[in-house]
CSV table of C-alpha atoms in Angstrom, one decimal:
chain,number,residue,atom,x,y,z
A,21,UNK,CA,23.8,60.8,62.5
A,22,UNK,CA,23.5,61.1,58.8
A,23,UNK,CA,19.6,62.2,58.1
A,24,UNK,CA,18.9,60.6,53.9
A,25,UNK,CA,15.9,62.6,52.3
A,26,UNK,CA,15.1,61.4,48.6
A,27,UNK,CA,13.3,63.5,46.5
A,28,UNK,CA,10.1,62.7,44.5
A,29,UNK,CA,10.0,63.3,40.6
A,30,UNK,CA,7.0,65.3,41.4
A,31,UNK,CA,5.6,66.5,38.2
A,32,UNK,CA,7.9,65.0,36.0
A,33,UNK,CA,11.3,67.2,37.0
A,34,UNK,CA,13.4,67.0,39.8
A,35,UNK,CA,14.7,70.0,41.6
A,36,UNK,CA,18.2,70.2,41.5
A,37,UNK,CA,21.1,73.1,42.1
A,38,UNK,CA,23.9,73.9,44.1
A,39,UNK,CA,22.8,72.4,47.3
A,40,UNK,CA,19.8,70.2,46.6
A,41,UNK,CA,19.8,66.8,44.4
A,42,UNK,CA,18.0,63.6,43.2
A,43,UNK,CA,19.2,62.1,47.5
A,44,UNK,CA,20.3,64.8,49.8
A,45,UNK,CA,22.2,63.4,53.1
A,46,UNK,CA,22.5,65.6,56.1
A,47,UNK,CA,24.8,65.0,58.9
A,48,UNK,CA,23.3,66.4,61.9
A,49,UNK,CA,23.2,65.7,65.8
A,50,UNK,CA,19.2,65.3,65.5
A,51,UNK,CA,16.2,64.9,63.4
A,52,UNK,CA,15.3,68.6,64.0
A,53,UNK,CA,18.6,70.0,63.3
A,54,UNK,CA,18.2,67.9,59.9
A,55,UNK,CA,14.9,69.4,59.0
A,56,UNK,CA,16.2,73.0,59.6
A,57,UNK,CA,19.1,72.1,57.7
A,58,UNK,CA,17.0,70.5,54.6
A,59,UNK,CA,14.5,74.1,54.9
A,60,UNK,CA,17.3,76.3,54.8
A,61,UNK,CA,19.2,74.7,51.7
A,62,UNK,CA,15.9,74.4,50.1
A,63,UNK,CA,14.1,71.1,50.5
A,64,UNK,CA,10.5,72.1,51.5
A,65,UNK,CA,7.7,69.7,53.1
A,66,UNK,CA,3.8,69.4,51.9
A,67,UNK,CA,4.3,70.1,48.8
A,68,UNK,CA,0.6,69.0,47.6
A,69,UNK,CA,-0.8,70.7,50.1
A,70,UNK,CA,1.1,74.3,49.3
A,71,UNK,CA,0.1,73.5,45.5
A,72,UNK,CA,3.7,73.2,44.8
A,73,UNK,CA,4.0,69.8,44.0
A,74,UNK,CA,2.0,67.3,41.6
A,75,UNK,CA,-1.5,65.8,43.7
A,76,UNK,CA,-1.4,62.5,40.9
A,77,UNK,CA,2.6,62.5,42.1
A,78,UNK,CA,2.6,63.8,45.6
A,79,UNK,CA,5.3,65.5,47.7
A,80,UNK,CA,8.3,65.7,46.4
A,81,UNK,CA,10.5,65.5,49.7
A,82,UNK,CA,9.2,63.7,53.1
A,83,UNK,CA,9.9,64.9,56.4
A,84,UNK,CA,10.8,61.5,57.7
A,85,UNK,CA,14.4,61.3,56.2
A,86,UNK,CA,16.1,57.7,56.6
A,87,UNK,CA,18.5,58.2,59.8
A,88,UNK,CA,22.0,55.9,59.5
A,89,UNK,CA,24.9,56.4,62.3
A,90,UNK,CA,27.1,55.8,59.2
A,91,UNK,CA,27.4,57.2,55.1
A,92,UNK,CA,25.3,54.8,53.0
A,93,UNK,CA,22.4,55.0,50.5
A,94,UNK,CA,19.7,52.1,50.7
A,95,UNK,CA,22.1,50.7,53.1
A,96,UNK,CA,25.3,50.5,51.0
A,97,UNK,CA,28.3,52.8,51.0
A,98,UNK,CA,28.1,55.6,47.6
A,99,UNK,CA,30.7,54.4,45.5
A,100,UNK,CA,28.6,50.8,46.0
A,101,UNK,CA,25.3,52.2,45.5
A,102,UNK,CA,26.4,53.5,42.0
A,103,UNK,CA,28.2,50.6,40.9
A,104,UNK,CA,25.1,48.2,42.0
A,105,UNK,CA,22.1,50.2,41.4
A,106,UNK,CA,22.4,53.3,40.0
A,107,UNK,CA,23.0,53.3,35.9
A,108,UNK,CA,22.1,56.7,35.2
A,109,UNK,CA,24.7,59.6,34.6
A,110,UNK,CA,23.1,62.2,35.7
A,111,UNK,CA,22.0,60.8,39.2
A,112,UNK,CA,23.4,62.9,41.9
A,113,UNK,CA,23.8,62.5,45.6
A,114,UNK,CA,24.6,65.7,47.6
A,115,UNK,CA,26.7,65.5,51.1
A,116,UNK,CA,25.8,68.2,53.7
A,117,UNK,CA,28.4,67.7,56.3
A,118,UNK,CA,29.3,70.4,58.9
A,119,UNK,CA,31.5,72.7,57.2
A,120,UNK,CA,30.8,71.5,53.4
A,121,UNK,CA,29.5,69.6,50.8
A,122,UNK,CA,30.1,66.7,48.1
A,123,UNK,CA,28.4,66.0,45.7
A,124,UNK,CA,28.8,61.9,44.3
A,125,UNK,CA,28.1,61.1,40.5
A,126,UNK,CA,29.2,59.3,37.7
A,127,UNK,CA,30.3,61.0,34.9
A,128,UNK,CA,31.2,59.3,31.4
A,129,UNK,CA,31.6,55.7,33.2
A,130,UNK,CA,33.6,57.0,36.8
A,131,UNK,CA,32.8,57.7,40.3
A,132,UNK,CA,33.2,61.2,40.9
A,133,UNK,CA,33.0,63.3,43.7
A,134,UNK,CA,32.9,67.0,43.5
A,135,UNK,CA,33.7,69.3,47.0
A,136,UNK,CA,32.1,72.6,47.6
């Protein structure tokens, strides 16, 4: 199952490095493998109430990720998603699959996808 969390702009910024971005998708076997997953790469839950995150923006990351038995973003496959709805360049979407990630972005007009 592919687990989708999407991150708030709390605060104005968005948290972004090597293994968390703007949408993080984890493939896992079950919701609680996911949420391990999204703790140890970084992705961290009640955020207003740790004083972390904005209280006028709220939480930056839900615990209740959008679960798909297949790839997609808002229900479309990545390359679609970017070509239909996504116009910004520096949008990222990082891919936790077992043994490695991608990361999907467009850079200077094309669809790129970078593996780590």
């Amino acid at each position: 199952m592919f687990y989708t969390f999407r991150q708030n702009n709390s605060g104005g910024c968005w948290d972004i490095d090597q293994h968390v971005s703007h949408i993080v998708v984890i493939e896992a076997e079950s919701l609680d493998l996911a949420l391990d997953t999204a703790e140890a790469i970084g992705i961290y839950f009640d955020g207003v109430d740790n004083e972390r995150d904005c209280p006028c923006c709220g939480d930056r990351w839900s615990r209740w990720p959008e679960v798909t038995k297949k790839l997609v973003v808002y229900g479309q496959p990545i390359e679609d998603y970017f070509l239909d709805r996504c116009t910004r360049s520096d949008h990222i979407i990082t891919v936790h699959f077992n043994n490695h990630i991608k990361k999907y972005q467009h850079v200077d007009g094309k669809f790129c996808i970078d593996e780590i």
